[in-house]
Tab-separated table of C-alpha atoms in Angstrom:
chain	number	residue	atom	x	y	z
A	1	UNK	CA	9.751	11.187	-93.392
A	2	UNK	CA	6.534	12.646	-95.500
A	3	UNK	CA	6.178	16.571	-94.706
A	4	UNK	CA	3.429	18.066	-94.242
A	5	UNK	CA	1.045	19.545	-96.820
A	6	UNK	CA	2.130	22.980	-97.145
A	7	UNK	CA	5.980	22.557	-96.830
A	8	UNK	CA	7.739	24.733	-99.358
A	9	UNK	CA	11.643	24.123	-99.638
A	10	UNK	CA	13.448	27.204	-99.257
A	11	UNK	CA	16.394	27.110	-101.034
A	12	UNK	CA	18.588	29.454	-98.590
A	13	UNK	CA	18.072	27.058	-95.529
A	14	UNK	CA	19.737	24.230	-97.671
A	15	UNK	CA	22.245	25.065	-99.388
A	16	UNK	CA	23.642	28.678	-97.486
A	17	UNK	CA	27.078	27.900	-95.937
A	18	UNK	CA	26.070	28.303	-91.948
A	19	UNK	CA	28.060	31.818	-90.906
A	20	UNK	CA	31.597	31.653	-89.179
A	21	UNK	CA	29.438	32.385	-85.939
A	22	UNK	CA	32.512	32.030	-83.913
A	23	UNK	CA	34.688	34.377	-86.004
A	24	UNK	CA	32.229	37.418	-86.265
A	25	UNK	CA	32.070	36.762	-82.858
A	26	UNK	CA	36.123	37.253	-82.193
A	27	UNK	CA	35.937	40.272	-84.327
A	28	UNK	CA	33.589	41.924	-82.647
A	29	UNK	CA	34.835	41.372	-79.257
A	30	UNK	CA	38.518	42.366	-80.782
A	31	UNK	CA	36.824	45.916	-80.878
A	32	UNK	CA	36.159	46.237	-77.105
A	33	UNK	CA	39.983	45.761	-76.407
A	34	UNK	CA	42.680	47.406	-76.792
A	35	UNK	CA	45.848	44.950	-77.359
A	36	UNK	CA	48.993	45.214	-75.696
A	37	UNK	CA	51.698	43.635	-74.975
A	38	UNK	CA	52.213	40.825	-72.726
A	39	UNK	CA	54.096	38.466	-71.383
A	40	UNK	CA	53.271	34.549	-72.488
A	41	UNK	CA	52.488	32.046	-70.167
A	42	UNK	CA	53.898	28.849	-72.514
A	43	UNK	CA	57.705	29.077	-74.078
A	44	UNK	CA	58.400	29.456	-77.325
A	45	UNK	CA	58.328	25.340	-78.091
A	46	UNK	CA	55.328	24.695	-76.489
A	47	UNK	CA	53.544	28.018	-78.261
A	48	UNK	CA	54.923	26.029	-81.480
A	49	UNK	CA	53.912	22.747	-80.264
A	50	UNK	CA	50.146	23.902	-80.082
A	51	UNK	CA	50.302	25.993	-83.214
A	52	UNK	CA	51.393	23.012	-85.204
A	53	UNK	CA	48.645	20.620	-83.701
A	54	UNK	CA	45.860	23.434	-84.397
A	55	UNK	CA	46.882	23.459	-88.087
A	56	UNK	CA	46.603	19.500	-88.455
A	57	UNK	CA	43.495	18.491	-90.344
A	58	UNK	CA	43.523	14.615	-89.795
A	59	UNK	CA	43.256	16.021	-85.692
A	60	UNK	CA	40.587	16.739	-83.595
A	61	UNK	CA	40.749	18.267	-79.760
A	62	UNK	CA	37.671	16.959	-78.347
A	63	UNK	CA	36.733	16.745	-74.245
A	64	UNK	CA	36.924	14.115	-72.315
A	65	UNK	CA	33.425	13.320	-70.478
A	66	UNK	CA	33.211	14.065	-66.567
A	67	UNK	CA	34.667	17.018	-66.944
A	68	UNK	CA	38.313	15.200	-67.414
A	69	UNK	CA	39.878	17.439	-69.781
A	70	UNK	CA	40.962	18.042	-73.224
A	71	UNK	CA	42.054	14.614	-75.715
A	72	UNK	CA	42.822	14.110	-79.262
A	73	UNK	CA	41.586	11.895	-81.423
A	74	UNK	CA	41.880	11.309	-85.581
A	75	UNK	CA	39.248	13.272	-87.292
A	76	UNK	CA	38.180	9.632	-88.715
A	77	UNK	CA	37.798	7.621	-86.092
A	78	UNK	CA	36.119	10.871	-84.639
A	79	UNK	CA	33.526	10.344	-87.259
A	80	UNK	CA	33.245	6.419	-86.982
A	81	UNK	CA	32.488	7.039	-83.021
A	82	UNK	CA	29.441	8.904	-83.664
A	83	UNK	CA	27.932	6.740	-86.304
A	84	UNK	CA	28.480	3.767	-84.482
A	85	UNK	CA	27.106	5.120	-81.132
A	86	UNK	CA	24.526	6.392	-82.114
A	87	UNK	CA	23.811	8.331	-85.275
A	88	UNK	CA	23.144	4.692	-87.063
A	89	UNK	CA	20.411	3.747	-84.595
A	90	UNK	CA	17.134	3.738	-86.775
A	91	UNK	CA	15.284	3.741	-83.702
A	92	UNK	CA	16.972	7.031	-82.171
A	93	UNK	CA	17.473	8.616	-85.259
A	94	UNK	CA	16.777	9.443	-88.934
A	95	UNK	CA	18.804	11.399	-90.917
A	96	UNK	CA	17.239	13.985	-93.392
A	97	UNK	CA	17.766	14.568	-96.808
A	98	UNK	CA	18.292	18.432	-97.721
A	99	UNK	CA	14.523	18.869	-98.682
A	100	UNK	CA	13.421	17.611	-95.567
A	101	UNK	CA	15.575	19.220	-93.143
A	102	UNK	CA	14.593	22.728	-95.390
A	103	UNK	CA	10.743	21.528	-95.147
A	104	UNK	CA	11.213	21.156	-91.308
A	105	UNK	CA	13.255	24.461	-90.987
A	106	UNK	CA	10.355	26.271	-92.172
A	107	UNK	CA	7.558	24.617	-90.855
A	108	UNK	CA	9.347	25.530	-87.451
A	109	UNK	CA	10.052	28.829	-87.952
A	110	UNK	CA	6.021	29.530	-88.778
A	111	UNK	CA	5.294	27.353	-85.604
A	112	UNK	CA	7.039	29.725	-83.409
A	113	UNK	CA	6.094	32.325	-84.896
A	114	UNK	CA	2.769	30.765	-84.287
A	115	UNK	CA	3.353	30.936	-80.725
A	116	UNK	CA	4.843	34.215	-79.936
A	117	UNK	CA	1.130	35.693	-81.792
A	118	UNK	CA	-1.067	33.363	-79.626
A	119	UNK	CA	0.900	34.078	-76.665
A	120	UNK	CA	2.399	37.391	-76.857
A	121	UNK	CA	0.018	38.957	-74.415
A	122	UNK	CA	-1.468	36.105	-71.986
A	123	UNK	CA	1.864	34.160	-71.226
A	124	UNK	CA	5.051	35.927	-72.383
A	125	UNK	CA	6.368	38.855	-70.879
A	126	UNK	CA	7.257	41.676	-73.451
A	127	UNK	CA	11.563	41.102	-72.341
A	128	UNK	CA	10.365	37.309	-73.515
A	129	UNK	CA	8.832	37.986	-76.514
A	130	UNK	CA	11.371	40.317	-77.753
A	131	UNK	CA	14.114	37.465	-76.957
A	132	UNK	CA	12.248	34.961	-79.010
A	133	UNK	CA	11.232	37.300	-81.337
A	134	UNK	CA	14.916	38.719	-81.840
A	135	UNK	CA	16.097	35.252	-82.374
A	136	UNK	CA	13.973	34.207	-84.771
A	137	UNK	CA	14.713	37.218	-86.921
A	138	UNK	CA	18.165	37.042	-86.883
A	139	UNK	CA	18.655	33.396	-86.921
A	140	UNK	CA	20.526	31.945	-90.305
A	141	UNK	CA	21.643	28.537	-88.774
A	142	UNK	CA	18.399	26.703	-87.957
A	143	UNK	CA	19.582	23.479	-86.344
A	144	UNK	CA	22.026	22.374	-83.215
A	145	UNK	CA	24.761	20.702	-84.091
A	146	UNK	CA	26.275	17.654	-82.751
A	147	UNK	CA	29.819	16.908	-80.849
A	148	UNK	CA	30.776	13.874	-78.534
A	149	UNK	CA	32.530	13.629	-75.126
A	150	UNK	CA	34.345	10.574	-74.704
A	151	UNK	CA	34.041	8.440	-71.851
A	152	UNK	CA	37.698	7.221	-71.464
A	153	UNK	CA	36.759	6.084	-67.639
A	154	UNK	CA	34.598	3.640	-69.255
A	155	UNK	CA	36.593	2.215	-72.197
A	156	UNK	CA	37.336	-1.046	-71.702
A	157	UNK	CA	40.632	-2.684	-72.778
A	158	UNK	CA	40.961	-3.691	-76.573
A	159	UNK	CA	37.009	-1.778	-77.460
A	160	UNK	CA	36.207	1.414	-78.692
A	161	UNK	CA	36.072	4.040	-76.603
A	162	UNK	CA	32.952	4.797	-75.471
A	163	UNK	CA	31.124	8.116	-76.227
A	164	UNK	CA	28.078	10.977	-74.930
A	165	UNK	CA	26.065	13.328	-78.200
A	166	UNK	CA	25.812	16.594	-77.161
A	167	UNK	CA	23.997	18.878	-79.042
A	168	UNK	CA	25.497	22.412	-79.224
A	169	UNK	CA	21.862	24.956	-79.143
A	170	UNK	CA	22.782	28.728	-79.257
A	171	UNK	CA	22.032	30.073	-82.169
A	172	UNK	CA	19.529	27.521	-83.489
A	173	UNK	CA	16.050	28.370	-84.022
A	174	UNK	CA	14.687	26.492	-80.973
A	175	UNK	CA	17.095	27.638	-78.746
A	176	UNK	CA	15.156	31.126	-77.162
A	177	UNK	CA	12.286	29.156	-77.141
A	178	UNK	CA	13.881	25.917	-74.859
A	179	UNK	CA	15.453	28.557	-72.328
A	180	UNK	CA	12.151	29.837	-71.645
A	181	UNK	CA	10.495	26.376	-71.604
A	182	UNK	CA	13.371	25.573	-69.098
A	183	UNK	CA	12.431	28.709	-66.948
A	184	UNK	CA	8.998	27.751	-66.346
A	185	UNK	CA	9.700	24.174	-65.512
A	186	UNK	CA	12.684	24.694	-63.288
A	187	UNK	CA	9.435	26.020	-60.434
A	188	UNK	CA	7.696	22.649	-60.642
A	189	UNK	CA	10.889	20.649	-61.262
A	190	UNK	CA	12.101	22.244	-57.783
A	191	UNK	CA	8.582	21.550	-55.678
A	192	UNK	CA	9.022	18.258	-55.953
A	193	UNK	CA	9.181	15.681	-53.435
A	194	UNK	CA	12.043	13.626	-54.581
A	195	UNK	CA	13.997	17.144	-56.176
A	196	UNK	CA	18.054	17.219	-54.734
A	197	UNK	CA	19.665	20.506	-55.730
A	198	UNK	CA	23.563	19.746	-55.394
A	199	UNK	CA	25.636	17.909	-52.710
A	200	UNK	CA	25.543	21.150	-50.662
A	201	UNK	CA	21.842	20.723	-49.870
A	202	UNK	CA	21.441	17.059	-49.799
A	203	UNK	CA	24.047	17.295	-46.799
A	204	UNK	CA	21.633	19.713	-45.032
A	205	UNK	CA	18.552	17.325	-46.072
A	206	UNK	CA	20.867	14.568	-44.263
A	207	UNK	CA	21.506	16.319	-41.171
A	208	UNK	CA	18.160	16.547	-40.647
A	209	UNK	CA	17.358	13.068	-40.358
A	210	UNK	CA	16.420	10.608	-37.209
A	211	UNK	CA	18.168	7.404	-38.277
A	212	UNK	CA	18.108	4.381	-35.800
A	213	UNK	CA	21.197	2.783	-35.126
A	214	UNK	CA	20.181	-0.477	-36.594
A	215	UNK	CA	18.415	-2.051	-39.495
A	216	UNK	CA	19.045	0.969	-42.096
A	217	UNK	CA	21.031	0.373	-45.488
A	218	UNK	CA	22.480	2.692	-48.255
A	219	UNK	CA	22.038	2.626	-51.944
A	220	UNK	CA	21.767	4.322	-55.443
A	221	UNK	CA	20.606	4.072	-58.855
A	222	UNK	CA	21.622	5.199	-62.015
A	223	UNK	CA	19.587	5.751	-65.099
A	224	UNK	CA	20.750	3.990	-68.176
A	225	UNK	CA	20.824	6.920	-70.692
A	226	UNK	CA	18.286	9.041	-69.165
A	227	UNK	CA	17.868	11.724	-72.251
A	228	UNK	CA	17.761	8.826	-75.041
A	229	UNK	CA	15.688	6.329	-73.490
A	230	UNK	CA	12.952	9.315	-72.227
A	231	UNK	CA	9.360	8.179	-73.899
A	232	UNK	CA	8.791	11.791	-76.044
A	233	UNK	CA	4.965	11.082	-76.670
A	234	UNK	CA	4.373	9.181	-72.989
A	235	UNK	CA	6.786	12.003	-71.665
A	236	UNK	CA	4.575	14.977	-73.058
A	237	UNK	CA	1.351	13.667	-72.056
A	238	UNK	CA	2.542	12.836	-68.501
A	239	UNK	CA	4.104	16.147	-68.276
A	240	UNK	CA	0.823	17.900	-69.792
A	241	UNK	CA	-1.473	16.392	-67.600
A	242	UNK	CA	0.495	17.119	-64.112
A	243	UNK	CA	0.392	21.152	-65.309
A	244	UNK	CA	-2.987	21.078	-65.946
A	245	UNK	CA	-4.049	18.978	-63.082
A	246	UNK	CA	-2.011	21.334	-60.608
A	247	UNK	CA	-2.114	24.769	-61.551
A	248	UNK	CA	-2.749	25.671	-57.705
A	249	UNK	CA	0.571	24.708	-56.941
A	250	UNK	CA	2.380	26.561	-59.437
A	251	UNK	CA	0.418	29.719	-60.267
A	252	UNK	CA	2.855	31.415	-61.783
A	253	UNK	CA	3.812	28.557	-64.845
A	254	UNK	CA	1.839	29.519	-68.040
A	255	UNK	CA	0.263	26.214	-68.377
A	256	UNK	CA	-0.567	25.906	-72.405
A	257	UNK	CA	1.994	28.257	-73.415
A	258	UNK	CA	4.727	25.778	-71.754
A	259	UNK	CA	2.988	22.314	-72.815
A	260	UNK	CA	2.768	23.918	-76.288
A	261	UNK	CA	6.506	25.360	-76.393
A	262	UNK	CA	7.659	22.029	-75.033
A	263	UNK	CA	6.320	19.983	-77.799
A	264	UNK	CA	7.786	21.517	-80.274
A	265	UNK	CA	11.353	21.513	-78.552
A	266	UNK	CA	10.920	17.501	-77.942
A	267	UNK	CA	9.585	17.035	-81.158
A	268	UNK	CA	11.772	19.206	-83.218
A	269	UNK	CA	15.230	17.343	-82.083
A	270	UNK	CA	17.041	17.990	-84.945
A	271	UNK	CA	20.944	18.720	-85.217
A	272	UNK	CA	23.516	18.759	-88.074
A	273	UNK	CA	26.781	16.157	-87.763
A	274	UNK	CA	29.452	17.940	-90.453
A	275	UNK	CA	27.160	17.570	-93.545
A	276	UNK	CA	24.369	15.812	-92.748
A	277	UNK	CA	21.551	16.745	-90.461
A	278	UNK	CA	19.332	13.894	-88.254
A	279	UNK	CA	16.507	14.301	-86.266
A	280	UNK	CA	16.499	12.364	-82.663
A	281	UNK	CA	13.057	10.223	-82.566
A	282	UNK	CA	13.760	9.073	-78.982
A	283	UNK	CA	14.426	10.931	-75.831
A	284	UNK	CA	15.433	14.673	-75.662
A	285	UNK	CA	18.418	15.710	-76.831
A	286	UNK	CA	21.279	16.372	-74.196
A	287	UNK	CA	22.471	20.081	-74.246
A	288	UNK	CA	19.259	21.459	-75.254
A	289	UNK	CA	18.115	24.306	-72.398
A	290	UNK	CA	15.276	22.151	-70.888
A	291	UNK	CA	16.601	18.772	-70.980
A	292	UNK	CA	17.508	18.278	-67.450
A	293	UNK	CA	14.876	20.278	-66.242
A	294	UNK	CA	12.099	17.719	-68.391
A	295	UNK	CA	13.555	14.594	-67.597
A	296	UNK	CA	13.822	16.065	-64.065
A	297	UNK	CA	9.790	16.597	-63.841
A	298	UNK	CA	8.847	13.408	-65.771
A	299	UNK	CA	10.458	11.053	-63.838
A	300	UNK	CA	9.364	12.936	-60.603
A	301	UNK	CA	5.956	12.899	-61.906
A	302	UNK	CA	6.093	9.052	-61.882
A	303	UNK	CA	7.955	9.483	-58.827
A	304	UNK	CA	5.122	10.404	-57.017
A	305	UNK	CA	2.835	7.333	-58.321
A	306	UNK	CA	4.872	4.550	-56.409
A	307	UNK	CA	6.971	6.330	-53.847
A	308	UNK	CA	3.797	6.302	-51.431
A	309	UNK	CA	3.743	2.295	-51.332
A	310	UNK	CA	7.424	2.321	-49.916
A	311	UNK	CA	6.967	4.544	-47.023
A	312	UNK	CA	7.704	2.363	-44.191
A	313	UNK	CA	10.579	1.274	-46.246
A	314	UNK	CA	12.208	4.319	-47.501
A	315	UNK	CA	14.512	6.408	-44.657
A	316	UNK	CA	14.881	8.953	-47.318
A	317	UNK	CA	14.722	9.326	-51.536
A	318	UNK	CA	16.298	11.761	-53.319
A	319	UNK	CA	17.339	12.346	-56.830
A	320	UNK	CA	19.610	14.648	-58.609
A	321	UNK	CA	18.731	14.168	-62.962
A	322	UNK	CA	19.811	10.158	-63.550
A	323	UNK	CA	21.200	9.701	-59.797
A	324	UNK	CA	19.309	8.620	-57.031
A	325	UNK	CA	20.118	7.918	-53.649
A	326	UNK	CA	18.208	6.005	-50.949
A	327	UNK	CA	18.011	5.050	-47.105
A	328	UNK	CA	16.160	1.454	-46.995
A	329	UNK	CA	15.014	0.485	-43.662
A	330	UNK	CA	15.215	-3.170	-43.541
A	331	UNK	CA	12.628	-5.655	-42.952
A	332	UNK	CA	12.884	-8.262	-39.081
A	333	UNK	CA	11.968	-10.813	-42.202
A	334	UNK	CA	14.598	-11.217	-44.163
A	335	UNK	CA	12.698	-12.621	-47.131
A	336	UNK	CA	10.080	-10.035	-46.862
A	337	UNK	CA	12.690	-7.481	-46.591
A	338	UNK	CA	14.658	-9.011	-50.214
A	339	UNK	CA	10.986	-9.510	-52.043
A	340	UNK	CA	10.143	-6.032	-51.102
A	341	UNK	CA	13.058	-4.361	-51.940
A	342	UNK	CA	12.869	-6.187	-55.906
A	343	UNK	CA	9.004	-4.923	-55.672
A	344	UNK	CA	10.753	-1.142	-55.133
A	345	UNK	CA	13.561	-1.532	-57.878
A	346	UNK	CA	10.879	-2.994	-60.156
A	347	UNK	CA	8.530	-0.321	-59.814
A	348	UNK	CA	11.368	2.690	-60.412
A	349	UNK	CA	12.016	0.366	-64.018
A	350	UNK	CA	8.057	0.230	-64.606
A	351	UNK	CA	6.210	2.437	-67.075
A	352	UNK	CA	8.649	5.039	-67.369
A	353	UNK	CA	10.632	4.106	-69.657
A	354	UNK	CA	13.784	3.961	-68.284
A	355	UNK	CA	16.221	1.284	-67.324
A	356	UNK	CA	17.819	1.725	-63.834
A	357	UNK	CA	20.767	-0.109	-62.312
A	358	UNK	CA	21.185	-0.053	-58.417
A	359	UNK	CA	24.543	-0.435	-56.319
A	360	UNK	CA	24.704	-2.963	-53.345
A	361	UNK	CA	22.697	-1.797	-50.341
A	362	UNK	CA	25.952	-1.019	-48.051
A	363	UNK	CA	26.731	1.231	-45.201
A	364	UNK	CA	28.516	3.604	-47.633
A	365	UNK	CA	27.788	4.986	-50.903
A	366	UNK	CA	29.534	7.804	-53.827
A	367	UNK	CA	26.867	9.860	-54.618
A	368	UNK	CA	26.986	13.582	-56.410
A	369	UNK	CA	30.861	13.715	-55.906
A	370	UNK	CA	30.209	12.877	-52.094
A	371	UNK	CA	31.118	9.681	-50.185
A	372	UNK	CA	28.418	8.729	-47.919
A	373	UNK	CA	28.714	6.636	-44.569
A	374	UNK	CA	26.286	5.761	-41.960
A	375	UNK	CA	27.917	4.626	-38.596
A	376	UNK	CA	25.440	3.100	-36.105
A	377	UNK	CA	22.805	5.697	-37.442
A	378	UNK	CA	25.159	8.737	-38.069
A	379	UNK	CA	25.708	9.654	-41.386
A	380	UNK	CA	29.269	11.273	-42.332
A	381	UNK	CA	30.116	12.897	-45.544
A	382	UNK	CA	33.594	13.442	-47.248
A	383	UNK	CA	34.904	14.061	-50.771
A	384	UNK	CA	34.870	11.553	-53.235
A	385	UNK	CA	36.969	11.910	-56.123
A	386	UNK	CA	37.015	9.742	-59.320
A	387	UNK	CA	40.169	8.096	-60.250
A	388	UNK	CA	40.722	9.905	-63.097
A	389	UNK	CA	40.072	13.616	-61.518
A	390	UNK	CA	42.898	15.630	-63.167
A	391	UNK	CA	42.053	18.710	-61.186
A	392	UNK	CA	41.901	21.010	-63.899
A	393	UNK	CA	40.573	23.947	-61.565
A	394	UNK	CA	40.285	27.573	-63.177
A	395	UNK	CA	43.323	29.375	-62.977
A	396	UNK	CA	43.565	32.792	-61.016
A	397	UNK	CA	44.616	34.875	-63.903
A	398	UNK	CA	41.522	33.795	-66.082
A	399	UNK	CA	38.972	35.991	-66.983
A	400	UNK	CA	36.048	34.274	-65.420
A	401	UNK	CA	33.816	36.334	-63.247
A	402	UNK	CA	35.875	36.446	-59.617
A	403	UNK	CA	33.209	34.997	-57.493
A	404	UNK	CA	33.653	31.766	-59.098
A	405	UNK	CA	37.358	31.308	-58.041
A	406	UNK	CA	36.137	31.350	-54.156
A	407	UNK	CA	32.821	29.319	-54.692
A	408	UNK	CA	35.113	26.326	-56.194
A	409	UNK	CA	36.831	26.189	-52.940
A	410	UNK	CA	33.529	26.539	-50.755
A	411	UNK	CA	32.129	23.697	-52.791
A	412	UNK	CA	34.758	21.444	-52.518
A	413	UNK	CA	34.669	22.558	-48.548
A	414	UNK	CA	30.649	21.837	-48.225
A	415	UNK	CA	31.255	18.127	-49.379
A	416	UNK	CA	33.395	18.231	-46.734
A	417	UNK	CA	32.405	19.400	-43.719
């Protein structure tokens, strides 16, 4: 990579040691309490037990993608998982040397400072300046970092197991800055057409259909690595031209300010993996603030170019991130009815970007944790659970906020019922 005339390497943002974030943090919190004494929830050999593996080096406790739980895996193969995967793709990525990544620190921290003085008084609120502003002057660790879920349900027998990067973002430099990118498109991601919130209010989208009895099918797609495979220039421009070409139907978005925020979020992808530091060339990130929200309103921007042709054809189209789900009213010509169904899947694979893969149209379908069945033109809904769902609910006694010990029952009641 050749920085840009001006860079200066600042010696601080190479070579300080990032801060023990996490134990200023514990610390500080320590204060607020006062300890007592209590009685343990784990006996004395299992409070051993986990003491021991927290003190071994060679380990790592890592989670399990879907939401499966906690694994452990050597710190080694840990490593060898994420180079493999992904961090060795020349395409994806590039990994800096410590002169770039300080050139690239800087040259980001005068870009947003950049945009807090163009924008300070004709986009941002003062509460959102301050934020970003607050940020940026207190920031010492300028880059997310990188950790992997691993995707045990899809490990196959005698191959690696699989894995997902996730970049970790409080903290970093970007991070203010991507929340408040993310506010501004969550309105237009919402308005559109094709936008499914959770299961909750696709089952009230549902109920609302007129389905004949006959001649209707069910199916879904899924995206092949959504955030990676996400055109950044092609995504940008797209994205760029729908703000400016709508502003009527979302007053309240700050046009430039967001187009100009969101480039240098997308284009500023960069994340440290134990000592080294890469920057992503393809795709957004996952586990930056706006990512789902982006690849939300790109894809429904392109949404919006072929959906019209399938009209007749489409009993309903919805789409939650990388999951979509469909109603296809069949064809009387059977031929007509398979050629125009391939024209449909083509077109969701053209221009984009993006690879999609589509179930079997059936009369039942899993879709957002919700099995789906139409019966002579009435669709039912019931819980579907993954064979691997370990149940790890929230326990009563934890300190989470208490509405959210309820609203997992309700939610589990709403795919339901």
């Amino acid at each position: 990579m050749h920085l840009p005339s001006g860079f200066k390497c600042l010696p601080w943002e190479i070579s300080k040691l990032y801060p023990p974030r996490m134990t200023d943090f514990t610390q500080k919190i320590n204060k607020l309490f006062k300890q007592r004494r209590a009685t343990p929830n784990l006996l004395p050999h299992e409070q051993r037990a986990l003491d021991d593996l927290q003190s071994q080096q060679d380990l790592l406790i890592v989670p399990l993608d879907k939401n499966q739980g906690p694994t452990i895996i050597e710190r080694r193969e840990y490593i060898e998982t994420a180079m493999r995967d992904h961090l060795q793709d020349p395409q994806s990525y590039k990994r800096l040397s410590p002169l770039e990544a300080g050139g690239l620190a800087h040259h980001l921290r005068s870009s947003i400072k950049q945009f807090l003085e163009l924008h300070k008084t004709d986009s941002l609120s003062k509460g959102d300046a301050k934020f970003i502003r607050f940020h940026l002057k207190n920031n010492l660790q300028p880059f997310c970092r990188l950790y992997l879920t691993m995707k045990v349900h899809q490990k196959s027998p005698g191959l690696p197991c699989p894995s997902r990067p996730i970049v970790s973002c409080p903290g970093s430099l970007l991070h203010p800055l991507g929340v408040w990118v993310d506010s501004q498109l969550q309105v237009v991601a919402k308005g559109m057409p094709s936008y499914i919130q959770s299961s909750f209010t696709l089952k009230q989208q549902l109920s609302q259909l007129d389905i004949p009895p006959h001649g209707i099918s069910l199916g879904s797609a899924d995206a092949v690595n959504m955030y990676g495979n996400i055109p950044q220039k092609r995504c940008l421009r797209v994205i760029a031209k729908y703000l400016r070409d709508n502003t009527h139907l979302h007053p309240e978005v700050k046009v430039e300010a967001t187009i100009q925020a969101l480039n240098l979020v997308m284009k500023f992808n960069i994340f440290t993996f134990g000592d080294m530091t890469f920057l992503q060339k393809k795709g957004i990130a996952m586990g930056t603030p706006p990512a789902p929200t982006v690849v939300t309103t790109y894809y429904a921007i392109e949404e919006n170019r072929f959906l019209p042709a399938f009209t007749n054809r489409l009993g309903f189209y919805g789409r939650y991130l990388d999951d979509v789900f469909y109603i296809w009213n069949h064809h009387p010509d059977p031929h007509m009815d398979s050629l125009l169904l391939q024209e449909f899947k083509d077109a969701m694979n053209a221009r984009s970007g993006l690879t999609w893969t589509f179930t079997e149209l059936a009369q039942a379908v899993d879709f957002l944790d919700v099995a789906i069945t139409n019966t002579s033109g009435v669709l039912t809904t019931t819980l579907h659970e993954k064979p691997q769902n370990l149940h790890l609910h929230i326990p009563p006694h934890s300190a989470h906020a208490p509405g959210l010990l309820p609203g997992m029952v309700f939610v589990t009641l709403f795919r339901i019922y």
